[in-house]
Amino acid sequence: YAHAAAFNGNANVLTFMRQRVRPSVFLAADGDGSNPLHTLMESSRNLQTAELLLELGVDGYCKNGAGRSALSMSIEKLPALAARLLDAKSRFEYRWWGNDLFWFSFDGIVLPCTHDGRAMPIFDGANRSTTVEQLIVRHDRRELLTTPVMRFVLERKWDYFAAAIYQRRFAQYMLMVGGLLGATVSDVGSAAFAASCAACVGSWGAFVLQASREVAALGPANYLRSPRVLAEWRVRRLLNALDSVHLLLVPLVPAVKACVAAGALDPSLRPAVAPVAAALQLSLALRALQYVALNRSLGPLLVIIVEMFGDILSFVGLYAFILLGFANGFYVLFSADAASPSYGAIVETQLLWLLGNIDFDFFGSLADAPVLLNTAYAFFWVYTSLSVFVMLNLLIAIFNSTYERVAVESEAEWLWLRLEAMLDFEVAAHAPGIDAPGFEEYYSELRERNKQRAVR
């Protein structure tokens, strides 16, 4: 009966049963190992009924026969329940020397670990093996990261091993960028060129070795599905895609310069490399945004900039109709004059008007046709009024709305970006031959702190 009531989301039936049946009735599992909360998440997903089942003592963290828990299912389908379950894993005790002392439990979130020391595995709705943290990232439940238990997990993960990996990668990356710049602008045979090549090729080789170890550890198929390749943040996915381009092109610039100087290649190839080297410097700078995103102050700002680019694309789609509509009108007015400007020149002039570059000589060819000239002036004033006073102010208002929204959620935005990067770091930490000090200590502390008090 408890499963039937949960299936239909009928809290009234459960309330009626509460006074008339043994508590164990609500805790019973069906043939698939699912308790009433599992049943509810598979069907009605009624929050009120779910909260009543939690009051009745139903376990929201145990896994059923399919390897899913009510917590994992709620992360996918009912985030309000997931927040309730995560909040229940921490309890504020009291203030101790100016710090908040919390009781934490990590069972059903990270613990129990696997035999090789990884976070507790679960299965998602598509029957893919994953973890609670990966589900939060995959389904963009960044608001869940501000719960005390998740904050504690992320802070410890960063302190124990992720910060060291981040610092090492960032230093290695900047060495490669600086080395490539030096190899590009210095003369072949000089000490600066030799030192730059050594820094560039050495750091590049370290990245290649790291990637090859990760592929060997996971297997090619699993590597292509890992956070390193399939990041949930679309910007990080684009930046990750740049990695493969960099691995191919970074050693190309110093190699071509050296081969041209040695006479092994045609000297005409050297000028052709300059645009590639310039484009590489730009793309390497963009790739560095992934490291910037982990900074607590700069990460949310990067999210704001990305969101604003999305706003600009939407705005341009709307503004294009106004721009082309008036361009067509001007083109018709000028069509009677043999010396009329081209369609492209009309569009370019309209865009310059937005920047304040207004020259009424543009209408000079219509001076002999007063009706056409007056119509063109009318079009001009309507276009500038609509574009400057309406459309540009609309864009500013959209930007302001985006900034306010992300600023309010800045803590969650930053935690989400950091978590996605740390999941990538975990992949690297498990690769053979990779020294990741602090990784085992992190999980050891979680086991020691489980159901204990800790300062947050």
Coordinates of C-alpha atoms in Angstrom, one line a residue:
Y1 CA 0.0 0.0 0.0
A2 CA 2.9 2.4 0.8
H3 CA 4.3 1.8 -2.7
A4 CA 0.9 2.3 -4.3
A5 CA 0.4 5.6 -2.5
A6 CA 3.9 6.7 -3.4
F7 CA 3.3 5.7 -7.0
N8 CA 0.3 8.0 -7.2
G9 CA 1.7 10.7 -5.0
N10 CA -1.1 10.4 -2.5
A11 CA 0.0 11.9 0.8
N12 CA -3.5 11.6 2.3
V13 CA -3.3 7.8 2.0
L14 CA 0.1 7.7 3.7
T15 CA -1.2 10.0 6.5
F16 CA -4.1 7.7 7.0
M17 CA -1.8 4.6 7.1
R18 CA 0.6 6.3 9.5
Q19 CA -1.8 5.8 12.4
R20 CA -2.8 2.3 11.6
V21 CA 0.2 0.2 10.4
R22 CA 3.6 -0.6 11.7
P23 CA 6.4 1.8 10.7
S24 CA 8.2 -1.1 9.0
V25 CA 5.5 -1.1 6.3
F26 CA 6.8 2.2 4.9
L27 CA 10.4 0.9 4.8
A28 CA 9.7 -2.3 2.9
A29 CA 11.4 -2.8 -0.5
D30 CA 9.7 -4.4 -3.5
G31 CA 11.1 -7.1 -5.6
D32 CA 13.5 -4.7 -7.4
G33 CA 15.0 -3.5 -4.1
S34 CA 13.2 -0.2 -4.4
N35 CA 11.6 1.5 -1.3
P36 CA 8.6 3.9 -1.6
L37 CA 10.9 6.9 -2.4
H38 CA 12.3 5.0 -5.4
T39 CA 8.8 4.3 -6.5
L40 CA 7.7 7.9 -6.1
M41 CA 10.7 9.1 -8.1
E42 CA 9.9 6.7 -10.9
S43 CA 6.3 7.9 -11.2
S44 CA 4.5 10.8 -9.5
R45 CA 7.6 12.8 -8.3
N46 CA 5.3 14.6 -5.8
L47 CA 7.4 16.7 -3.4
Q48 CA 4.9 16.8 -0.6
T49 CA 4.5 13.0 -0.6
A50 CA 8.3 12.6 -0.7
E51 CA 8.8 14.8 2.3
L52 CA 6.2 12.8 4.2
L53 CA 8.0 9.6 3.3
L54 CA 11.2 11.1 4.7
E55 CA 9.4 11.9 7.9
L56 CA 8.3 8.3 8.1
G57 CA 11.9 7.2 8.0
V58 CA 12.3 6.0 4.4
D59 CA 15.9 6.0 3.3
G60 CA 16.7 8.5 0.6
Y61 CA 20.3 7.4 0.1
C62 CA 20.2 3.6 -0.3
K63 CA 20.5 2.1 -3.8
N64 CA 17.9 -0.2 -5.4
G65 CA 18.6 -3.1 -7.7
A66 CA 19.3 -0.8 -10.6
G67 CA 22.0 1.0 -8.6
R68 CA 20.0 4.2 -8.2
S69 CA 19.1 6.1 -5.1
A70 CA 16.3 8.5 -4.4
L71 CA 19.0 11.2 -4.1
S72 CA 20.5 10.5 -7.5
M73 CA 17.0 10.3 -9.1
S74 CA 15.9 13.6 -7.5
I75 CA 19.1 15.3 -8.8
E76 CA 17.9 14.3 -12.2
K77 CA 14.1 15.0 -11.9
L78 CA 13.3 16.8 -8.6
P79 CA 16.1 19.1 -7.4
A80 CA 14.0 20.5 -4.5
L81 CA 14.0 17.0 -2.9
A82 CA 17.7 16.6 -3.7
A83 CA 18.4 19.8 -1.7
R84 CA 16.3 18.5 1.2
L85 CA 18.3 15.2 1.2
L86 CA 21.6 17.0 1.0
D87 CA 20.7 19.4 3.8
A88 CA 19.8 16.4 6.0
K89 CA 23.5 15.2 5.6
S90 CA 24.7 18.2 7.7
R91 CA 23.6 19.7 11.0
F92 CA 24.8 22.9 12.6
E93 CA 26.0 22.2 16.1
Y94 CA 27.4 25.5 17.5
R95 CA 30.0 28.2 17.1
W96 CA 33.6 27.2 18.1
W97 CA 36.3 29.9 18.2
G98 CA 34.5 32.0 15.6
N99 CA 33.9 29.0 13.3
D100 CA 30.8 27.1 12.5
L101 CA 30.9 23.5 13.7
F102 CA 28.8 21.1 11.7
W103 CA 28.0 17.4 11.9
F104 CA 28.4 15.7 8.5
S105 CA 27.5 12.4 7.0
F106 CA 28.8 11.4 3.6
D107 CA 27.1 8.1 3.2
G108 CA 25.1 7.9 0.0
I109 CA 27.0 10.9 -1.4
V110 CA 30.6 9.9 -1.7
L111 CA 30.9 7.0 0.7
P112 CA 31.3 4.0 0.6
C113 CA 34.2 4.3 -1.8
T114 CA 35.0 1.7 -4.4
H115 CA 37.9 -0.8 -3.9
D116 CA 40.2 1.5 -5.9
G117 CA 39.4 4.5 -3.8
R118 CA 36.9 6.4 -5.9
A119 CA 33.6 8.0 -5.0
M120 CA 30.5 5.7 -4.6
P121 CA 29.2 4.8 -8.0
I122 CA 25.5 5.1 -9.0
F123 CA 23.6 4.7 -12.2
D124 CA 21.6 7.4 -13.9
G125 CA 18.4 7.2 -15.8
A126 CA 20.3 6.2 -19.0
N127 CA 21.9 3.3 -17.0
R128 CA 25.3 5.0 -17.1
S129 CA 27.7 4.6 -14.2
T130 CA 28.3 8.0 -12.6
T131 CA 28.6 9.7 -9.2
V132 CA 26.5 12.2 -7.3
E133 CA 28.9 15.0 -8.1
Q134 CA 28.9 14.1 -11.8
L135 CA 25.1 14.1 -11.8
I136 CA 25.0 17.6 -10.3
V137 CA 27.3 18.9 -13.1
R138 CA 25.5 17.0 -15.9
H139 CA 22.1 18.2 -14.9
D140 CA 23.3 21.8 -14.1
R141 CA 22.0 21.6 -10.4
R142 CA 24.5 24.2 -9.3
E143 CA 22.2 25.4 -6.5
L144 CA 22.8 22.1 -4.7
L145 CA 26.5 22.9 -4.3
T146 CA 25.8 25.6 -1.8
T147 CA 24.5 23.1 0.7
P148 CA 26.9 22.7 3.7
V149 CA 27.8 19.1 3.0
M150 CA 28.7 19.7 -0.7
R151 CA 30.6 22.8 0.3
F152 CA 32.6 20.7 2.7
V153 CA 33.3 18.0 0.1
L154 CA 34.4 20.5 -2.5
E155 CA 36.6 22.5 -0.1
R156 CA 38.4 19.3 1.1
K157 CA 38.8 18.0 -2.5
W158 CA 40.4 21.3 -3.5
D159 CA 42.6 21.6 -0.5
Y160 CA 43.9 18.0 -0.6
F161 CA 44.8 17.4 -4.2
A162 CA 42.9 19.6 -6.8
A163 CA 44.8 22.8 -5.9
A164 CA 48.2 21.2 -6.5
I165 CA 47.1 19.8 -9.8
Y166 CA 45.7 23.1 -10.8
Q167 CA 48.9 25.0 -9.9
R168 CA 51.1 22.5 -11.7
R169 CA 49.0 22.6 -14.9
F170 CA 48.7 26.4 -14.9
A171 CA 52.5 26.8 -14.5
Q172 CA 53.1 24.2 -17.2
Y173 CA 50.7 25.9 -19.5
M174 CA 52.1 29.4 -19.1
L175 CA 55.6 28.0 -19.7
M176 CA 54.4 26.5 -23.0
V177 CA 52.7 29.8 -24.0
G178 CA 55.8 31.9 -23.1
G179 CA 58.1 29.5 -24.8
L180 CA 56.1 29.5 -28.0
L181 CA 56.0 33.3 -28.0
G182 CA 59.8 33.5 -27.5
A183 CA 60.4 30.9 -30.2
T184 CA 58.2 32.8 -32.6
V185 CA 59.8 36.2 -32.2
S186 CA 63.5 35.3 -31.5
D187 CA 66.2 34.6 -34.1
V188 CA 67.1 31.0 -34.9
G189 CA 70.5 30.2 -33.4
S190 CA 70.2 32.7 -30.5
A191 CA 70.2 31.7 -26.9
A192 CA 66.7 33.1 -26.5
F193 CA 65.4 30.8 -29.3
A194 CA 67.1 27.7 -27.8
A195 CA 65.7 28.5 -24.3
S196 CA 62.2 29.2 -25.7
C197 CA 62.2 26.0 -27.7
A198 CA 63.2 24.0 -24.7
A199 CA 60.5 25.5 -22.5
C200 CA 57.8 25.2 -25.3
V201 CA 58.6 21.7 -26.4
G202 CA 59.3 20.4 -22.9
S203 CA 55.9 21.6 -21.5
W204 CA 54.2 20.5 -24.7
G205 CA 55.7 17.0 -24.3
A206 CA 54.5 16.9 -20.6
F207 CA 50.9 17.6 -21.8
V208 CA 51.2 14.9 -24.5
L209 CA 52.5 12.4 -21.9
Q210 CA 49.7 13.3 -19.5
A211 CA 47.0 12.9 -22.1
S212 CA 48.4 9.5 -23.3
R213 CA 48.4 8.2 -19.7
E214 CA 44.8 9.3 -19.2
V215 CA 43.8 7.6 -22.5
A216 CA 45.7 4.4 -21.5
A217 CA 44.0 4.4 -18.0
L218 CA 40.5 4.9 -19.2
G219 CA 40.6 3.4 -22.7
P220 CA 39.8 5.5 -25.8
A221 CA 36.0 5.1 -25.6
N222 CA 35.8 6.1 -21.9
Y223 CA 38.2 8.9 -22.4
L224 CA 36.0 10.4 -25.1
R225 CA 33.1 10.3 -22.6
S226 CA 35.1 11.7 -19.7
P227 CA 34.8 15.3 -18.3
R228 CA 38.0 16.2 -20.1
V229 CA 36.3 15.9 -23.5
L230 CA 32.5 16.1 -22.7
A231 CA 32.5 19.0 -20.2
E232 CA 29.0 20.1 -19.4
W233 CA 29.8 23.8 -19.7
R234 CA 29.7 24.5 -23.4
V235 CA 32.6 27.0 -23.2
R236 CA 34.8 24.5 -21.4
R237 CA 33.9 21.9 -24.1
L238 CA 35.1 24.4 -26.7
L239 CA 38.2 25.1 -24.8
N240 CA 38.9 21.4 -24.4
A241 CA 38.6 21.0 -28.1
L242 CA 41.3 23.6 -28.6
D243 CA 43.7 21.2 -26.8
S244 CA 43.9 18.8 -29.7
V245 CA 44.6 21.7 -32.0
H246 CA 47.3 23.0 -29.8
L247 CA 48.9 19.6 -29.4
L248 CA 49.3 19.5 -33.2
L249 CA 50.3 23.1 -33.9
V250 CA 52.4 24.3 -31.0
P251 CA 55.6 22.4 -31.9
L252 CA 55.1 23.3 -35.6
V253 CA 56.2 26.9 -35.3
P254 CA 59.7 26.4 -33.9
A255 CA 60.2 23.3 -36.0
V256 CA 59.5 25.2 -39.3
K257 CA 61.7 28.1 -38.3
A258 CA 64.5 25.7 -37.4
C259 CA 64.1 23.7 -40.6
V260 CA 64.1 26.8 -42.8
A261 CA 67.2 28.1 -41.1
A262 CA 68.9 24.7 -41.7
G263 CA 67.9 24.8 -45.3
A264 CA 65.6 21.7 -45.0
L265 CA 62.6 23.7 -46.0
D266 CA 61.8 26.4 -48.5
P267 CA 62.4 29.9 -47.0
S268 CA 59.0 31.0 -48.4
L269 CA 57.3 28.9 -45.7
R270 CA 58.5 31.0 -42.9
P271 CA 56.2 34.0 -43.6
A272 CA 53.3 31.6 -44.0
V273 CA 53.9 30.4 -40.4
A274 CA 53.4 33.9 -38.9
P275 CA 49.6 33.9 -39.2
V276 CA 49.5 30.4 -37.6
A277 CA 51.7 31.6 -34.8
A278 CA 49.5 34.7 -34.2
A279 CA 46.3 32.6 -34.2
L280 CA 47.9 30.2 -31.8
Q281 CA 48.7 33.0 -29.3
L282 CA 45.0 34.1 -29.4
S283 CA 43.7 30.5 -29.0
L284 CA 46.1 29.8 -26.2
A285 CA 44.9 32.9 -24.4
L286 CA 41.3 31.8 -24.8
R287 CA 42.3 28.3 -23.5
A288 CA 43.7 30.0 -20.4
L289 CA 40.2 31.0 -19.5
Q290 CA 39.6 27.5 -18.1
Y291 CA 42.2 28.3 -15.4
V292 CA 40.7 31.7 -14.8
A293 CA 37.3 30.2 -14.3
L294 CA 38.4 28.5 -11.1
N295 CA 39.2 31.8 -9.4
R296 CA 36.5 32.8 -6.9
S297 CA 36.4 36.4 -8.1
L298 CA 37.0 35.9 -11.8
G299 CA 35.0 32.7 -12.4
P300 CA 31.5 34.3 -12.1
L301 CA 32.6 37.2 -14.3
L302 CA 33.6 34.8 -17.0
V303 CA 30.2 33.2 -16.8
I304 CA 28.6 36.7 -17.1
I305 CA 30.7 37.4 -20.2
V306 CA 29.7 34.1 -21.8
E307 CA 26.0 34.7 -21.0
M308 CA 26.3 38.2 -22.5
F309 CA 27.7 36.8 -25.7
G310 CA 24.6 34.6 -25.9
D311 CA 22.5 37.7 -25.4
I312 CA 24.4 39.5 -28.2
L313 CA 23.6 36.7 -30.6
S314 CA 19.9 36.8 -29.8
F315 CA 20.0 40.6 -30.1
V316 CA 21.8 40.5 -33.5
G317 CA 19.1 38.1 -34.8
L318 CA 16.4 40.6 -33.9
Y319 CA 18.3 43.7 -35.0
A320 CA 19.1 42.1 -38.4
F321 CA 15.5 42.5 -39.4
I322 CA 15.5 46.2 -38.7
L323 CA 18.9 46.7 -40.3
L324 CA 18.1 44.9 -43.5
G325 CA 14.6 46.3 -43.7
F326 CA 15.8 49.9 -43.7
A327 CA 18.7 48.9 -46.0
N328 CA 16.2 47.6 -48.5
G329 CA 14.2 50.9 -48.2
F330 CA 17.3 53.0 -48.8
Y331 CA 18.4 50.8 -51.7
V332 CA 15.0 51.4 -53.4
L333 CA 15.3 55.2 -52.9
F334 CA 18.8 55.3 -54.4
S335 CA 18.0 52.9 -57.2
A336 CA 16.8 55.7 -59.5
D337 CA 20.3 57.3 -59.4
A338 CA 23.0 55.8 -61.5
A339 CA 25.6 56.9 -59.0
S340 CA 23.8 55.3 -56.1
P341 CA 25.8 53.5 -53.4
S342 CA 25.9 49.7 -53.4
Y343 CA 23.8 47.6 -51.1
G344 CA 26.9 46.7 -49.0
A345 CA 27.8 50.4 -48.7
I346 CA 24.3 51.2 -47.4
V347 CA 24.5 48.5 -44.7
E348 CA 28.0 49.7 -43.7
T349 CA 26.8 53.3 -43.5
Q350 CA 23.9 52.3 -41.3
L351 CA 26.2 50.5 -38.9
L352 CA 28.5 53.6 -38.8
W353 CA 25.5 55.7 -37.8
L354 CA 25.2 53.5 -34.6
L355 CA 28.8 54.6 -33.7
G356 CA 27.9 58.3 -34.2
N357 CA 29.7 58.6 -37.6
I358 CA 26.9 60.5 -39.4
D359 CA 27.5 62.2 -42.7
F360 CA 24.5 63.7 -44.5
D361 CA 26.6 63.9 -47.7
F362 CA 25.5 60.3 -48.1
F363 CA 22.1 61.6 -49.3
G364 CA 23.7 64.1 -51.7
S365 CA 22.8 62.1 -54.8
L366 CA 19.1 62.6 -54.0
A367 CA 19.4 66.4 -53.8
D368 CA 17.6 66.8 -57.2
A369 CA 14.6 64.8 -56.1
P370 CA 13.1 66.5 -53.0
V371 CA 10.5 63.8 -52.4
L372 CA 13.1 61.1 -52.4
L373 CA 15.4 63.2 -50.2
N374 CA 12.8 63.9 -47.6
T375 CA 11.8 60.3 -47.6
A376 CA 15.4 59.3 -47.0
Y377 CA 15.7 61.8 -44.2
A378 CA 12.5 60.4 -42.6
F379 CA 13.9 56.8 -42.9
F380 CA 17.2 58.0 -41.3
W381 CA 15.5 59.6 -38.3
V382 CA 13.2 56.6 -37.7
Y383 CA 16.1 54.2 -38.1
T384 CA 18.4 56.0 -35.7
S385 CA 15.7 56.6 -33.2
L386 CA 14.7 52.9 -33.3
S387 CA 18.3 51.6 -33.2
V388 CA 19.9 53.9 -30.7
F389 CA 17.1 54.7 -28.3
V390 CA 15.2 51.4 -28.4
M391 CA 17.4 48.6 -29.5
L392 CA 20.7 49.6 -27.8
N393 CA 18.9 50.4 -24.6
L394 CA 17.2 47.0 -24.8
L395 CA 20.6 45.4 -25.2
I396 CA 21.9 47.3 -22.1
A397 CA 18.8 46.2 -20.1
I398 CA 19.4 42.6 -21.1
F399 CA 23.1 42.8 -20.0
N400 CA 22.0 44.3 -16.7
S401 CA 19.5 41.5 -16.2
T402 CA 22.2 38.9 -17.0
Y403 CA 24.7 40.5 -14.6
E404 CA 22.2 40.7 -11.7
R405 CA 21.1 37.0 -12.2
V406 CA 24.6 35.7 -12.2
A407 CA 25.8 38.0 -9.4
V408 CA 23.1 36.7 -7.2
E409 CA 24.1 33.1 -7.9
S410 CA 27.9 33.9 -8.0
E411 CA 28.7 31.4 -5.2
A412 CA 26.9 28.6 -6.9
E413 CA 28.4 29.5 -10.3
W414 CA 31.9 29.5 -9.0
L415 CA 31.4 26.2 -7.1
W416 CA 30.0 24.6 -10.3
L417 CA 32.9 25.6 -12.4
R418 CA 35.4 24.4 -9.8
L419 CA 33.6 21.1 -9.4
E420 CA 33.6 20.4 -13.1
A421 CA 37.3 21.1 -13.3
M422 CA 38.0 18.9 -10.2
L423 CA 36.2 16.0 -11.8
D424 CA 38.6 16.4 -14.7
F425 CA 41.5 16.4 -12.2
E426 CA 40.2 13.2 -10.7
V427 CA 40.5 11.5 -14.0
A428 CA 44.1 12.6 -14.2
A429 CA 44.8 11.6 -10.6
H430 CA 43.9 8.0 -11.4
A431 CA 46.1 7.7 -14.6
P432 CA 49.1 5.4 -14.1
G433 CA 52.4 7.2 -13.6
I434 CA 50.6 10.4 -12.4
D435 CA 51.7 11.5 -8.9
A436 CA 48.6 13.0 -7.2
P437 CA 49.6 13.6 -3.6
G438 CA 46.7 14.1 -1.3
F439 CA 44.2 12.1 -3.3
E440 CA 44.0 9.1 -0.9
E441 CA 44.2 11.5 2.1
Y442 CA 41.1 13.3 0.8
Y443 CA 39.0 10.1 0.9
S444 CA 40.6 9.0 4.2
E445 CA 39.5 12.3 5.8
L446 CA 35.9 11.8 4.5
R447 CA 35.8 8.4 6.1
E448 CA 37.2 9.7 9.4
R449 CA 34.9 12.7 9.4
N450 CA 31.8 10.7 8.5
K451 CA 29.1 11.2 11.1
Q452 CA 31.5 13.4 13.1
R453 CA 31.7 17.1 13.8
A454 CA 33.9 19.3 11.6
V455 CA 34.6 23.0 11.2
R456 CA 33.3 24.4 8.0

